[in-house]
CSV table of C-alpha atoms in Angstrom, one decimal:
chain,number,residue,atom,x,y,z
A,1,MET,CA,72.9,150.5,161.6
A,2,LEU,CA,72.5,153.0,164.6
A,3,ILE,CA,74.1,156.2,163.9
A,4,PHE,CA,76.3,157.2,167.0
A,5,LEU,CA,76.5,160.3,168.6
A,6,ASN,CA,80.5,160.4,168.2
A,7,SER,CA,80.2,163.5,165.9
A,8,PRO,CA,80.8,166.6,167.8
A,9,GLY,CA,78.2,169.8,167.6
A,10,VAL,CA,75.0,170.7,165.2
A,11,PHE,CA,76.7,170.0,161.3
A,12,GLY,CA,78.2,166.4,162.7
A,13,GLN,CA,74.3,165.4,164.4
A,14,GLN,CA,72.7,167.1,161.5
A,15,GLU,CA,74.6,164.6,159.3
A,16,GLN,CA,74.3,161.4,161.5
A,17,ILE,CA,70.1,162.2,160.9
A,18,ARG,CA,70.9,162.3,157.2
A,19,GLN,CA,72.8,158.9,157.4
A,20,LEU,CA,70.8,156.8,159.0
A,21,ARG,CA,68.0,157.9,156.7
A,22,ALA,CA,70.1,157.1,153.8
A,23,ALA,CA,70.3,153.9,155.9
A,24,SER,CA,66.8,153.7,156.4
A,25,ASN,CA,65.8,154.0,152.7
A,26,ARG,CA,67.9,151.6,152.0
A,27,ALA,CA,67.1,149.1,154.1
A,28,MET,CA,63.3,150.4,152.9
A,29,LYS,CA,64.3,149.4,148.8
A,30,ALA,CA,65.4,145.6,150.2
A,31,TYR,CA,62.2,145.2,152.0
A,32,ASP,CA,64.6,144.7,155.1
A,33,HIS,CA,60.9,145.7,157.1
A,34,GLU,CA,63.0,145.1,160.5
A,35,LYS,CA,65.7,147.0,159.3
A,36,VAL,CA,63.5,150.0,158.8
A,37,LEU,CA,61.4,149.5,162.4
A,38,SER,CA,65.3,149.3,164.5
A,39,PHE,CA,65.2,153.4,163.5
A,40,LEU,CA,62.0,153.7,165.2
A,41,THR,CA,61.7,154.2,169.1
A,42,GLU,CA,58.7,151.4,170.0
A,43,ASP,CA,55.9,154.4,170.9
A,44,VAL,CA,56.6,155.3,167.5
A,45,LEU,CA,53.5,157.8,166.1
A,46,THR,CA,53.2,157.9,162.6
A,47,THR,CA,50.9,159.7,160.1
A,48,THR,CA,50.4,157.5,156.9
A,49,GLY,CA,50.0,159.9,153.3
A,50,ASN,CA,46.7,158.9,152.9
A,51,GLY,CA,45.9,160.1,157.0
A,52,THR,CA,46.5,156.6,159.0
A,53,MET,CA,47.1,156.9,162.2
A,54,LEU,CA,49.2,154.5,164.0
A,55,THR,CA,50.6,154.4,167.5
A,56,GLY,CA,53.6,152.2,168.0
A,57,LYS,CA,56.3,150.2,166.6
A,58,GLN,CA,53.8,146.7,166.4
A,59,ALA,CA,51.2,148.9,165.0
A,60,LEU,CA,53.3,150.3,161.8
A,61,ALA,CA,54.8,146.3,161.8
A,62,GLU,CA,50.9,145.1,161.2
A,63,TYR,CA,50.0,148.1,158.2
A,64,ILE,CA,53.4,147.0,156.9
A,65,GLU,CA,52.6,142.9,157.0
A,66,LYS,CA,49.1,143.9,155.2
A,67,SER,CA,51.1,145.0,152.2
A,68,ALA,CA,53.0,141.6,152.1
A,69,GLY,CA,53.4,140.8,148.5
A,70,SER,CA,53.6,144.5,147.2
A,71,GLU,CA,56.5,145.7,145.9
A,72,MET,CA,56.2,149.4,146.4
A,73,TYR,CA,58.7,151.0,148.6
A,74,PHE,CA,59.4,155.0,149.6
A,75,VAL,CA,62.2,156.9,149.7
A,76,ARG,CA,62.6,160.3,151.8
A,77,THR,CA,64.9,163.1,150.8
A,78,PRO,CA,65.4,165.8,153.7
A,79,GLY,CA,65.6,168.9,152.9
A,80,GLN,CA,66.2,170.5,156.1
A,81,ILE,CA,67.0,169.0,159.6
A,82,GLN,CA,67.7,170.7,162.6
A,83,THR,CA,69.4,169.8,165.9
A,84,GLY,CA,69.2,170.1,169.6
A,85,PRO,CA,70.6,168.7,172.1
A,86,GLU,CA,68.0,165.8,172.9
A,87,ARG,CA,65.7,165.8,169.7
A,88,ALA,CA,65.9,166.7,166.0
A,89,TRP,CA,63.6,168.3,163.2
A,90,GLU,CA,63.6,166.3,159.5
A,91,GLN,CA,61.6,167.8,156.7
A,92,GLY,CA,62.0,167.0,153.4
A,93,THR,CA,59.8,165.0,150.5
A,94,TRP,CA,59.1,161.3,149.8
A,95,LYS,CA,58.1,159.8,146.5
A,96,GLY,CA,56.9,156.3,146.3
A,97,TYR,CA,57.8,153.7,143.6
A,98,ASP,CA,56.8,150.6,142.4
A,99,PRO,CA,59.0,148.6,140.2
A,100,GLN,CA,56.5,146.4,138.1
A,101,LYS,CA,55.0,150.6,136.7
A,102,GLY,CA,59.0,151.5,135.8
A,103,PRO,CA,61.3,153.7,137.4
A,104,ASP,CA,59.8,156.7,138.0
A,105,PRO,CA,57.6,157.5,141.1
A,106,VAL,CA,53.5,156.4,141.3
A,107,VAL,CA,53.4,158.8,144.6
A,108,GLY,CA,54.5,161.2,146.3
A,109,GLY,CA,54.1,164.2,148.8
A,110,ASN,CA,56.5,166.3,152.1
A,111,TYR,CA,56.8,164.1,155.5
A,112,ALA,CA,58.2,165.4,159.2
A,113,ALA,CA,60.1,163.8,161.4
A,114,MET,CA,61.2,164.0,164.9
A,115,TRP,CA,63.9,162.6,165.8
A,116,ILE,CA,65.3,161.5,169.7
A,117,ARG,CA,68.3,160.7,171.4
A,118,GLU,CA,67.7,157.0,173.5
A,119,GLY,CA,70.9,156.3,175.2
A,120,ASP,CA,74.0,157.1,172.2
A,121,ALA,CA,71.5,156.8,169.2
A,122,TRP,CA,68.6,159.2,167.3
A,123,LEU,CA,65.6,156.9,167.0
A,124,ILE,CA,62.6,158.3,165.1
A,125,LYS,CA,60.0,159.6,167.8
A,126,SER,CA,57.3,160.8,165.1
A,127,GLN,CA,56.5,161.2,161.8
A,128,LEU,CA,53.8,162.6,159.2
A,129,PHE,CA,53.6,161.6,155.9
A,130,VAL,CA,51.4,163.8,153.6
A,131,THR,CA,50.8,162.7,149.7
A,132,LEU,CA,50.6,165.7,147.4
A,133,ASP,CA,51.2,163.9,144.1
């Protein structure tokens, strides 16, 4: 589900980013990796919580595939979102959950994401996760 740029003003753009993040979180919790990847540009840059740098959507897909069978999923909670005409900055906290270990998060930290307008949609161009918990 892509959110298109039909909402006016900065507030509308911030709300679009929040809606996209919520949809991404739902896809992650459902282990719908194809859907998770749909929120990213082809050349996305990702730094994982342990510092592993991944270049491109394919590299991230392979990284996810290596953890196949894991019940872990992650929830990103936006704190601040700033938007411009072509880019948006999102920062917040993330938590990792392992349903086999109970309902509480087993890991977490902070994250930042850069979104860009690509055509009529917002997509993540780069993201940085830092494990703190």
